[in-house]
Tab-separated table of C-alpha atoms in Angstrom:
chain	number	residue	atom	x	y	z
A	871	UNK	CA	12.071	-44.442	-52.147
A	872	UNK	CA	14.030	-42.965	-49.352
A	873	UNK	CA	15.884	-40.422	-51.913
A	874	UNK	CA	11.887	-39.199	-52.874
A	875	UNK	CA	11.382	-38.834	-49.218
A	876	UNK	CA	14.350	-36.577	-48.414
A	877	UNK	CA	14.270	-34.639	-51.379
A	878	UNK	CA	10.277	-33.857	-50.444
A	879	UNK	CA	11.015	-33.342	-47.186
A	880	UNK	CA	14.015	-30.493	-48.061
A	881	UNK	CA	11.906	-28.733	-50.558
A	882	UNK	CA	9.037	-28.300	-47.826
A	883	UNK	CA	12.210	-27.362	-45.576
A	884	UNK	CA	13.269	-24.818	-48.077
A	885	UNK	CA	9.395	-23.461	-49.241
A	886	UNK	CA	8.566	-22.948	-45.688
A	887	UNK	CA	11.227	-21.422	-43.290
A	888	UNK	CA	10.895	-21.596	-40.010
A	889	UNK	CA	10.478	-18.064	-38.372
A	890	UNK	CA	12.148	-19.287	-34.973
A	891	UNK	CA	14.733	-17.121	-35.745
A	892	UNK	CA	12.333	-14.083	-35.700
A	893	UNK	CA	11.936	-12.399	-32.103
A	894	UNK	CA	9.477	-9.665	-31.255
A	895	UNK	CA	11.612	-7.338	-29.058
A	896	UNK	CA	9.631	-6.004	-26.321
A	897	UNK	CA	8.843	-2.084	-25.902
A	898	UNK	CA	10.707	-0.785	-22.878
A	899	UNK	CA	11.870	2.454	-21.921
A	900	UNK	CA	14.409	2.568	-19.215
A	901	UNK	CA	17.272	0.199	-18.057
A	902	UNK	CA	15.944	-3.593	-17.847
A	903	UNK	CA	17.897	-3.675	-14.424
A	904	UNK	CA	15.956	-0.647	-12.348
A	905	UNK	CA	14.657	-1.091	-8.896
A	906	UNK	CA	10.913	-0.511	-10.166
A	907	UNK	CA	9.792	-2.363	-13.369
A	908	UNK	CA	6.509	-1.371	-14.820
A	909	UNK	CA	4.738	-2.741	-17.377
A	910	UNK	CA	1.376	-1.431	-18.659
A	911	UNK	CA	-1.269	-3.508	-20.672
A	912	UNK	CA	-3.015	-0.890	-23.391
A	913	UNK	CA	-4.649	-0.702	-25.974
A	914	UNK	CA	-4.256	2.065	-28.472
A	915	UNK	CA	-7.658	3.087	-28.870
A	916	UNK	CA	-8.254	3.906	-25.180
A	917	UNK	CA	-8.147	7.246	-23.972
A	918	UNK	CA	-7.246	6.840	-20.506
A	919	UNK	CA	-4.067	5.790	-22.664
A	920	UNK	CA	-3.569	8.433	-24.733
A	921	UNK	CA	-3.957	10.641	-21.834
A	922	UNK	CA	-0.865	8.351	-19.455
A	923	UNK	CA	0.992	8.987	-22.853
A	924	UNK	CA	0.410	12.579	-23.087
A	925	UNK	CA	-0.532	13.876	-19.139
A	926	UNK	CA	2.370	11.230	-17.114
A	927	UNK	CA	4.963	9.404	-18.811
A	928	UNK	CA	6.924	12.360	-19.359
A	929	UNK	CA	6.949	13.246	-15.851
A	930	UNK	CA	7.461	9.499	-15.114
A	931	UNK	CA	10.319	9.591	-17.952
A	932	UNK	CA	11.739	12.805	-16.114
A	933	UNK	CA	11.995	11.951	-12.831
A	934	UNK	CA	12.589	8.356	-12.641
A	935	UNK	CA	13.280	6.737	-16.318
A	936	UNK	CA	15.582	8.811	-17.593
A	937	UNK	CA	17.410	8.435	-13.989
A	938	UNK	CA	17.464	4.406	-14.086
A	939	UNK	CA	14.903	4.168	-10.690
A	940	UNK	CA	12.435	3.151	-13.230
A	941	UNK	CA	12.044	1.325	-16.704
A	942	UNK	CA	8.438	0.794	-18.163
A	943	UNK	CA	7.187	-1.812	-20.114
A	944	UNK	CA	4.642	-1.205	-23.033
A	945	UNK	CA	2.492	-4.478	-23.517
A	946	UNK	CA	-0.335	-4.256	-26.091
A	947	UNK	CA	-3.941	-5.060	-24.808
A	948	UNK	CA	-5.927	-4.354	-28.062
A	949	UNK	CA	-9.590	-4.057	-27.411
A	950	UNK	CA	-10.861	-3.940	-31.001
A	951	UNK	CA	-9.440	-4.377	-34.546
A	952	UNK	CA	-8.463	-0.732	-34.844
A	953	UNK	CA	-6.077	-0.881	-31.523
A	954	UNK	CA	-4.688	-4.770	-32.981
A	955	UNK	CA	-3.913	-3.086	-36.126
A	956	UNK	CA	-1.803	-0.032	-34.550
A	957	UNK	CA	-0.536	-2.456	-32.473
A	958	UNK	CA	0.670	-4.421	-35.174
A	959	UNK	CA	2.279	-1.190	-36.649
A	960	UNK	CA	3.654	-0.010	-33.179
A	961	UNK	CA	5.572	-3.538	-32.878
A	962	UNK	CA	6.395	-3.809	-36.577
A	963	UNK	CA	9.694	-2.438	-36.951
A	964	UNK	CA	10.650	-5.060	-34.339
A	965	UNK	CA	13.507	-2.411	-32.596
A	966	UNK	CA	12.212	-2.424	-29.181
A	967	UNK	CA	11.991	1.654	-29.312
A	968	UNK	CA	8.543	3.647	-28.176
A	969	UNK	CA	8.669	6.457	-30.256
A	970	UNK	CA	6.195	5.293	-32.529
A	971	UNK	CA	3.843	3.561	-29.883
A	972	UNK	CA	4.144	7.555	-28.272
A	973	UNK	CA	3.282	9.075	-31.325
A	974	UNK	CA	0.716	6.716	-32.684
A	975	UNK	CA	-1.077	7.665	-28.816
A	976	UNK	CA	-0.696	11.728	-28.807
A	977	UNK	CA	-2.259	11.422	-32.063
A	978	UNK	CA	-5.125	9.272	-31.648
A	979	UNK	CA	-7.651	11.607	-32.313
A	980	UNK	CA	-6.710	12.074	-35.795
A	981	UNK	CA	-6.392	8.268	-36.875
A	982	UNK	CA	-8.428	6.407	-33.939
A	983	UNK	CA	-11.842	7.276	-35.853
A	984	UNK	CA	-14.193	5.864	-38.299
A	985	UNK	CA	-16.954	3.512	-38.730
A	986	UNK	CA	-15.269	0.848	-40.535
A	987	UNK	CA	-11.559	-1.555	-40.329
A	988	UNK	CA	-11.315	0.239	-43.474
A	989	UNK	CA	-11.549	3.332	-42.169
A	990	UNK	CA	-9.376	3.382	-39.211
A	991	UNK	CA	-6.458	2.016	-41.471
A	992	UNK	CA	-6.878	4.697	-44.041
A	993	UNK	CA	-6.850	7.075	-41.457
A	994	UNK	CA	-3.572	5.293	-39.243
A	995	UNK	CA	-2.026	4.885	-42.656
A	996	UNK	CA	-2.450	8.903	-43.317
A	997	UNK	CA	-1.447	9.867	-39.629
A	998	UNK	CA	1.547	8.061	-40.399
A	999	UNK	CA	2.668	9.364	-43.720
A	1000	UNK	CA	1.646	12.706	-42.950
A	1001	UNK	CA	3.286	13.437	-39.507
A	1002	UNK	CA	5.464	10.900	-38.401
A	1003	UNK	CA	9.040	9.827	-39.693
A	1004	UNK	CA	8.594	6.692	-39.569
A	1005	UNK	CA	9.875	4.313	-42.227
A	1006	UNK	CA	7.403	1.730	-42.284
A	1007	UNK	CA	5.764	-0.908	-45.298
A	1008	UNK	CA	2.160	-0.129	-44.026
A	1009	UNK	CA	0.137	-3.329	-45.554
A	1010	UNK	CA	3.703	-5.471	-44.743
A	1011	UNK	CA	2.944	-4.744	-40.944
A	1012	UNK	CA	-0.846	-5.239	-41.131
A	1013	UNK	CA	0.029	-8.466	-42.791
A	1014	UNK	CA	2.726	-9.968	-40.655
A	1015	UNK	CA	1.612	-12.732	-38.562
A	1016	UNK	CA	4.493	-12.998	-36.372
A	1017	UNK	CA	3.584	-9.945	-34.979
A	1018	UNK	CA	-0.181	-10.231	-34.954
A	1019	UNK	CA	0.867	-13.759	-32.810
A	1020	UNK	CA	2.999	-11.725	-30.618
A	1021	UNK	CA	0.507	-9.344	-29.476
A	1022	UNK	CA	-2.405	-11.356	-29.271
A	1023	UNK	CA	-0.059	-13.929	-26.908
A	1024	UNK	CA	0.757	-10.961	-24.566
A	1025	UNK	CA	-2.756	-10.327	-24.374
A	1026	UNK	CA	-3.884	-14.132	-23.612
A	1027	UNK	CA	-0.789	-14.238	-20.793
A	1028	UNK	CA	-2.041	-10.414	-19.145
A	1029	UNK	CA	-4.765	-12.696	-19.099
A	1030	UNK	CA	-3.687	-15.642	-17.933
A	1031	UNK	CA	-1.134	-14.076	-15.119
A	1032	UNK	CA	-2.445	-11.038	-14.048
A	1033	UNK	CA	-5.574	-10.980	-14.288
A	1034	UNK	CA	-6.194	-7.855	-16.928
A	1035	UNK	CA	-9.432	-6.983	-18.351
A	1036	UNK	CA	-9.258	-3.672	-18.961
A	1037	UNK	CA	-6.759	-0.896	-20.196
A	1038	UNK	CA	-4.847	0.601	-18.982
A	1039	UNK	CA	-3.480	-2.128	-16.223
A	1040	UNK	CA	-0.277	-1.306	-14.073
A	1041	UNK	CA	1.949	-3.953	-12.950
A	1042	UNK	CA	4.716	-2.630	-10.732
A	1043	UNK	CA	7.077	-5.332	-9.862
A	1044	UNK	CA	4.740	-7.824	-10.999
A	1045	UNK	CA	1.923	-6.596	-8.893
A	1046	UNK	CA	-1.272	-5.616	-10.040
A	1047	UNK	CA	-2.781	-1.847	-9.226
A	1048	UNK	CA	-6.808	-1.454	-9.946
């Protein structure tokens, strides 16, 4: 009886990895040990985003990332399906980098559209294909539940810890600014 036990419980072991192994690195740009950490809470459908994306992190990057006073911290805040799905993308490749999460932003006008979850993926999908160089298994990221977890947990702790209901949200050395 024992042998029937251990051999069910190793096949379950087997079937059914455990994914503890698996770490969601977090989006940062900058060095981890700066005098000013930042970390913003967004959502990828939200123009006030795009716009810190396009109009001020490069003058942020300029002045203060790229000089180690500052390193910034992108958190995702999805407010809708659309923004958890380019989320999902954005955190997919699991490399820590924000090139994508950039690009996905400065071209939000040309995926972030449509009346349907259908329709914003066929559109993100396109964006993607067409003008980035990304390598990425589209449906593999949608799909992945580690992520999905991931994200939605950052979202329940902006929550939880500072307070955020709205994007975008700036923490700056783990203060909240309205």
């Amino acid at each position: 009886m024992n042998n029937i036990i251990l051999k069910i419980l190793f096949f379950l072991l087997i079937s059914f990895p455990i994914n503890s192994e698996i770490k969601i690195k977090p989006i940062i740009d900058g060095n981890s040990d700066a005098k000013v950490n930042i970390i913003v809470f967004e959502s990828l459908t939200c123009g006030h985003c795009a716009n810190f994306h396009k109009d001020i992190f490069p003058k942020l990057k300029n002045q203060y990332i790229d000089k180690g006073i500052v390193s910034i911290e992108f958190k995702s805040f999805p407010l809708d399906m659309a923004a958890l799905n380019a989320s999902k993308i954005a955190h997919c490749r699991n490399d820590g980098n924000s090139k994508i999460l950039h690009f996905l932003f400065l071209n939000q006008d040309s995926w972030a559209k449509g009346e349907t979850i259908d329709e914003f993926n066929k559109n993100l999908k396109a964006v993607i294909s067409k003008k980035g160089k990304f390598e990425i298994d589209f449906n593999k990221c949608l799909n992945n539940k580690i992520v999905e977890d991931h994200i939605l947990e950052d979202r329940i702790n902006a929550v939880k810890k500072f307070d955020v209901n709205a994007t975008p949200t700036i923490i700056i050395n783990n203060k909240k600014f309205d």
